[in-house]
Short mmCIF file of C-alpha atoms in Angstrom, two decimals:
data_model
loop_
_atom_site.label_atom_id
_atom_site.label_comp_id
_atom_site.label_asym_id
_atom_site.label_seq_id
_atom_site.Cartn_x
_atom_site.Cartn_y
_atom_site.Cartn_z
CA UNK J 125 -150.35 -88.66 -86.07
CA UNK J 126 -153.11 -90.47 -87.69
CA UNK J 127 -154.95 -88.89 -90.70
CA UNK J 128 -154.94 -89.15 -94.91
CA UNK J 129 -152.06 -88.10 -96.74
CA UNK J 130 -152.41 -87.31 -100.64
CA UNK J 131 -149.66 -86.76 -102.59
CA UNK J 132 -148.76 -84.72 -104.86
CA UNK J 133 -150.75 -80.98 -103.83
CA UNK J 134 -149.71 -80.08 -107.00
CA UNK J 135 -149.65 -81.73 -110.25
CA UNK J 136 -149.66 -80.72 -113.83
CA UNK J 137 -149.87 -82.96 -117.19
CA UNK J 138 -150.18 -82.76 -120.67
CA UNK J 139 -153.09 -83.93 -122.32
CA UNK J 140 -153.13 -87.42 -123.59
CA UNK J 141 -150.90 -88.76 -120.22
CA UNK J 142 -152.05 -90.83 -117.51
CA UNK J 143 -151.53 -89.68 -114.52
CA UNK J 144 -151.54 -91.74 -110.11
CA UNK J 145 -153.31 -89.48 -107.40
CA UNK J 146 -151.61 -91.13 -104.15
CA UNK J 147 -154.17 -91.58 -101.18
CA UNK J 148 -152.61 -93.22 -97.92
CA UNK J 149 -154.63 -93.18 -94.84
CA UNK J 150 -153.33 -94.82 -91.50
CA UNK J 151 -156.92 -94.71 -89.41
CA UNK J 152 -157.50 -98.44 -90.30
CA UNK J 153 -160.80 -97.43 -92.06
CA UNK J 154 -162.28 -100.20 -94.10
CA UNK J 155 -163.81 -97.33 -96.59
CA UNK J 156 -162.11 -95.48 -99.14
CA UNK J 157 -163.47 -92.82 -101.41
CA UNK J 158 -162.44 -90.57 -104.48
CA UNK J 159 -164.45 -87.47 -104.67
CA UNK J 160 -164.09 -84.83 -107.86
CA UNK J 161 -164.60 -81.20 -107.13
CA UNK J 162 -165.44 -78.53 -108.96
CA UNK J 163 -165.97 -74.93 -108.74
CA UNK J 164 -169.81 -73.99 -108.00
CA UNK J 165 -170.73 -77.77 -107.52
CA UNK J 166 -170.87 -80.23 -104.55
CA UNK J 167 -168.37 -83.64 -104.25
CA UNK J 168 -168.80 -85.83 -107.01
CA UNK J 169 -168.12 -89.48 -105.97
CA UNK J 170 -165.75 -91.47 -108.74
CA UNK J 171 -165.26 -94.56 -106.77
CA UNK J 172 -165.30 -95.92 -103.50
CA UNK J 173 -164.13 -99.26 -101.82
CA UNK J 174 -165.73 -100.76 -98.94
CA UNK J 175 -162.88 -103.67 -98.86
CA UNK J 176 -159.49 -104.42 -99.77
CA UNK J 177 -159.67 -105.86 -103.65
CA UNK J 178 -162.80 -104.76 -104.27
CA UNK J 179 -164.63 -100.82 -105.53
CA UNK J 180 -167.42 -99.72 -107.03
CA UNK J 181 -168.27 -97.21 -109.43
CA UNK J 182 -169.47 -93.74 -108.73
CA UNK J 183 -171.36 -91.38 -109.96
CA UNK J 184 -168.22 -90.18 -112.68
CA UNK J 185 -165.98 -93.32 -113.15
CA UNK J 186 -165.38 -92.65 -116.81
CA UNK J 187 -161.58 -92.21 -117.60
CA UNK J 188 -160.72 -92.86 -114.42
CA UNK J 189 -159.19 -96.47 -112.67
CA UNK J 190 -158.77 -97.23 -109.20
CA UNK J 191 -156.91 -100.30 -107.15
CA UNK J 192 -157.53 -101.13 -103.71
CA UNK J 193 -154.56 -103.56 -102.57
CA UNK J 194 -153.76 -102.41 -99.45
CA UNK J 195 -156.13 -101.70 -96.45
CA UNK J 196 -154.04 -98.27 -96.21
CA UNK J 197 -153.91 -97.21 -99.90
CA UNK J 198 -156.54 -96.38 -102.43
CA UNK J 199 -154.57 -94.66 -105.77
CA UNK J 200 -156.66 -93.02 -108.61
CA UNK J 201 -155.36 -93.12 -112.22
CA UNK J 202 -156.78 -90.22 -114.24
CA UNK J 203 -156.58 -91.87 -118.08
CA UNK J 204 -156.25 -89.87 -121.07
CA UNK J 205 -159.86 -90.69 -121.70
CA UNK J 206 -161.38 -88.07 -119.20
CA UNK J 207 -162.30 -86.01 -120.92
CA UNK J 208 -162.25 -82.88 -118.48
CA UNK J 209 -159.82 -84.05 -115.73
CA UNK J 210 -158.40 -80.52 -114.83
CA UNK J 211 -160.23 -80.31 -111.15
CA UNK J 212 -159.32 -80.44 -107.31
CA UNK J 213 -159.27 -84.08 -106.01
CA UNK J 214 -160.41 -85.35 -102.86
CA UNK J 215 -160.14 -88.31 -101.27
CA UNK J 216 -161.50 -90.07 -98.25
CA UNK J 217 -161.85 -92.92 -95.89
CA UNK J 218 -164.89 -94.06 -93.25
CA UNK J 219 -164.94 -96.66 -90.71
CA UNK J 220 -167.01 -99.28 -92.66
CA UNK J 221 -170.13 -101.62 -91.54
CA UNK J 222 -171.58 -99.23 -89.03
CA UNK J 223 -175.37 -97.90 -90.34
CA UNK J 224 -173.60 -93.81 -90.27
CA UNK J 225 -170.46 -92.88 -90.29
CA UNK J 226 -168.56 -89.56 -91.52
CA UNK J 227 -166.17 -89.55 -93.93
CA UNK J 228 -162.57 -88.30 -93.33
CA UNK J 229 -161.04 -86.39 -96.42
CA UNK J 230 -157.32 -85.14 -97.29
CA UNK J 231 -155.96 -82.51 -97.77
CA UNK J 232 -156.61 -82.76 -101.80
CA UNK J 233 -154.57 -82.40 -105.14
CA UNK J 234 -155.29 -79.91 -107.52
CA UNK J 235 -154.57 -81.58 -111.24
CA UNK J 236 -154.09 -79.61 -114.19
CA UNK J 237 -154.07 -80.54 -117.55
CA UNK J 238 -152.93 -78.46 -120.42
CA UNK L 278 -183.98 -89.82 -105.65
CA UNK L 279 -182.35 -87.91 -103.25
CA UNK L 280 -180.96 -84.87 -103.48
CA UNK L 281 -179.62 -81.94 -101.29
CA UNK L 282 -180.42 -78.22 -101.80
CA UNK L 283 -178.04 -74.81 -100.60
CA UNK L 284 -179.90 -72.40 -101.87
CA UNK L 285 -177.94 -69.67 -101.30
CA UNK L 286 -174.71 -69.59 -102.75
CA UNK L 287 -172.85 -66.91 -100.67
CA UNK L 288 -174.20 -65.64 -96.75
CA UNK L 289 -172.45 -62.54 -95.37
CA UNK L 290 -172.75 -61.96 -91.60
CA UNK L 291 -170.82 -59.58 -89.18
CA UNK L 292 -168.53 -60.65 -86.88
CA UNK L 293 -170.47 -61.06 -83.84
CA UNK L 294 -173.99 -61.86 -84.89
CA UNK L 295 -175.52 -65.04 -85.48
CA UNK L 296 -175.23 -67.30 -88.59
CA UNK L 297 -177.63 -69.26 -90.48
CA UNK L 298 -176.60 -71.73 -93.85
CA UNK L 299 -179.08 -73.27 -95.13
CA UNK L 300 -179.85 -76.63 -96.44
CA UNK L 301 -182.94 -78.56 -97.63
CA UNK L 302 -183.05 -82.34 -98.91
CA UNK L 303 -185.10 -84.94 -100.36
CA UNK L 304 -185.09 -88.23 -99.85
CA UNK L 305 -187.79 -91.35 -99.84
CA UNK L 306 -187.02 -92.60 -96.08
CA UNK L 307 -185.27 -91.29 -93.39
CA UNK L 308 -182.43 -89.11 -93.65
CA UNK L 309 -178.82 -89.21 -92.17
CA UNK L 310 -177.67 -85.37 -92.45
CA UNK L 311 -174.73 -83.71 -92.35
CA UNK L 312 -172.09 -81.07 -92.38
CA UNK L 313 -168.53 -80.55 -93.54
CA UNK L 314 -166.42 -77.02 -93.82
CA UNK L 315 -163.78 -76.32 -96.32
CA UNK L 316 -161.25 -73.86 -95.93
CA UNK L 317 -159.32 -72.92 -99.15
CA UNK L 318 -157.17 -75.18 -100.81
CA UNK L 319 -157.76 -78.08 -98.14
CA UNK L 320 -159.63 -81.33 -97.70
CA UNK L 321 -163.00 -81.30 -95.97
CA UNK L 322 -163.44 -81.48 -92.51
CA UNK L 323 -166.68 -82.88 -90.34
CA UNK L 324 -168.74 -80.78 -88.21
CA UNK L 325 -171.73 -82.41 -87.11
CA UNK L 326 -174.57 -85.34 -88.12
CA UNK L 327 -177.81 -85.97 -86.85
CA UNK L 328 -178.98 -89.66 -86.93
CA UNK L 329 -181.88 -89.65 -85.17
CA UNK L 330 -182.79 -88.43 -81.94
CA UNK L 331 -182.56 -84.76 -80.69
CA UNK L 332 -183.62 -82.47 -83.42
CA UNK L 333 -180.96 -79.90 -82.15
CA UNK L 334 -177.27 -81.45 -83.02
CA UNK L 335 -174.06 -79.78 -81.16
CA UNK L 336 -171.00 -80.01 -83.72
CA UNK L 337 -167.51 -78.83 -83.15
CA UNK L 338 -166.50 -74.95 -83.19
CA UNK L 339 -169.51 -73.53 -81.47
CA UNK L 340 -171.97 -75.09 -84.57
CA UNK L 341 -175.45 -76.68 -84.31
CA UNK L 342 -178.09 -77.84 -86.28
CA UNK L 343 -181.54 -78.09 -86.22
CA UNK L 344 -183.09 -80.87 -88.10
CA UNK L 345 -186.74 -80.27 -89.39
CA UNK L 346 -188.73 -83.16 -90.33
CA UNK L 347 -191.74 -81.26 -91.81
CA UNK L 348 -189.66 -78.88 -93.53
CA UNK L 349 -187.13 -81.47 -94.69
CA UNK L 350 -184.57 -78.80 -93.76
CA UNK L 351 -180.80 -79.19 -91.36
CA UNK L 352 -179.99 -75.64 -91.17
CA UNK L 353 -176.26 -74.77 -89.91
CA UNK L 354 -176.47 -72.27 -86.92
CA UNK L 355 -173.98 -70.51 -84.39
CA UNK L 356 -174.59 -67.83 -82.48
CA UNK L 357 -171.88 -65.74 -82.88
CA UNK L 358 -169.72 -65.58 -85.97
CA UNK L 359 -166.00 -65.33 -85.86
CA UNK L 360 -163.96 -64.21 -88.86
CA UNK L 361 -162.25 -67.64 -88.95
CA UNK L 362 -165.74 -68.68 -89.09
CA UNK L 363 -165.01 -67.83 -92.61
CA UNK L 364 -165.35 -71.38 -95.45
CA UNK L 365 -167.00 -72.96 -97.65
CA UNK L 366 -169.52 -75.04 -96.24
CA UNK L 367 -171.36 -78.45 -97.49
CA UNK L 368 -174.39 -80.35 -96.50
CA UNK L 369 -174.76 -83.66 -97.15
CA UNK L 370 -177.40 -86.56 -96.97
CA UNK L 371 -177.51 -90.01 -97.20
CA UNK L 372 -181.11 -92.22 -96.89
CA UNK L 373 -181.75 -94.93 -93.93
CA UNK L 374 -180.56 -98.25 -95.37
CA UNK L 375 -179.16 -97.08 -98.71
CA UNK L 376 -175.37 -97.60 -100.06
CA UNK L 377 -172.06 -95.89 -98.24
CA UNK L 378 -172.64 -92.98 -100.72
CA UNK L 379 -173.52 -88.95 -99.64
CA UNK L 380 -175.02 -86.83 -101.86
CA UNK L 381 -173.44 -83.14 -101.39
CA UNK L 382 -175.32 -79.97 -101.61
CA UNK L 383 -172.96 -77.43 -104.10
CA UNK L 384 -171.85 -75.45 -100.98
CA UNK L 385 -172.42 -72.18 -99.66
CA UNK L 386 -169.50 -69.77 -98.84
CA UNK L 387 -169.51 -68.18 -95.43
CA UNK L 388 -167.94 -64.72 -95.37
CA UNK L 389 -167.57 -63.18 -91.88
CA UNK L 390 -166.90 -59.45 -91.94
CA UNK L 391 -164.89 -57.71 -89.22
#
């Protein structure tokens, strides 16, 4: 059953932790993305990889890290230097090096921090 | 600099009559367009794209779109709603020969009354 996986749906922190969104995906996509969402607003892109060992910045990357050393995994560290990092997390994966392609999302984790 | 419009934020329809959600966008050179549903509490999922070609695009679940160059609009369209038709729904564009990223229109939430 192929597809993305994130893990966990839930999570809750206290403020001033770090905390590792999981994001598996076993469609052998080349492209990996971390979207941000918010209520009232469209996806917010906080980093994407085109390529294993290698991701760009989005349009939000401050306070949060990303590694990329698997094809299949992509996690996303929220660091106690976002400043706002209660939201609903999204993540996604494209086949990469066509001109269009869609994008493929999980099912999400919803982070709170109190 | 591109950019995607919803302008409405909420569109009520009765089951059983057509549905419009609308969505505008700017952008310097040709547009890739599409459109994602959310259902609460879950990930995104694709509906249709229009590349080029065809102005009318047939998506999944009984969805089209009609792209309109001179109006710069993609406008989602079925003919008959369902209540399941019920979402949140998201356009998206990206710009002929620009990076892997999408910009997203805020959404527009679809409520389908019995």
């Amino acid at each position: 059953d192929g597809g993305i996986t994130q893990s966990p749906k839930y999570l809750f922190r206290k403020e001033g932790q770090n905390v590792t969104l999981s994001c598996e995906q076993n469609l052998n996509h080349d492209a990996m993305y971390w979207y941000r969402q918010d209520p009232g607003q469209g996806l917010r892109l906080i980093y994407y990889s085109q390529i294993v060992n290698d991701f760009q910045k989005g349009d939000i990357a401050e306070g949060y890290s990303v590694s990329r050393e698997k094809k299949e995994s992509f996690p996303l560290t929220v660091t106690s230097a976002q400043k706002n990092p209660t939201a609903f997390y999204l993540c996604a994966s494209s086949i990469s090096g066509q001109l269009v392609h869609e994008q493929y999302f999980g099912p999400g984790t919803r982070l709170t921090v109190t | 600099a591109q950019s995607v419009a919803q302008p409405e934020d909420q569109v009520n329809v009765a089951e059983g009559n057509p549905l419009t959600v609308k969505c505008t966008y700017s952008v310097s050179g040709n547009p890739y367009l599409f459109w994602y549903v959310q259902y609460p509490n879950r990930g995104l999922q694709f509906l249709l794209k229009y590349i080029t070609g065809d102005n009318l695009v047939k998506g999944s679940y009984g969805f089209e779109a009609e792209f309109n160059k001179s109006q710069t609009s993609f406008h989602l369209k079925k003919p008959s709603a369902l209540v399941s038709d019920s979402a949140l729904y998201f356009c998206a564009v990206r710009e002929e020969g620009s990076n892997y990223q999408l910009i997203w229109g805020a959404g527009t939430k679809l409520i389908i009354k019995p």
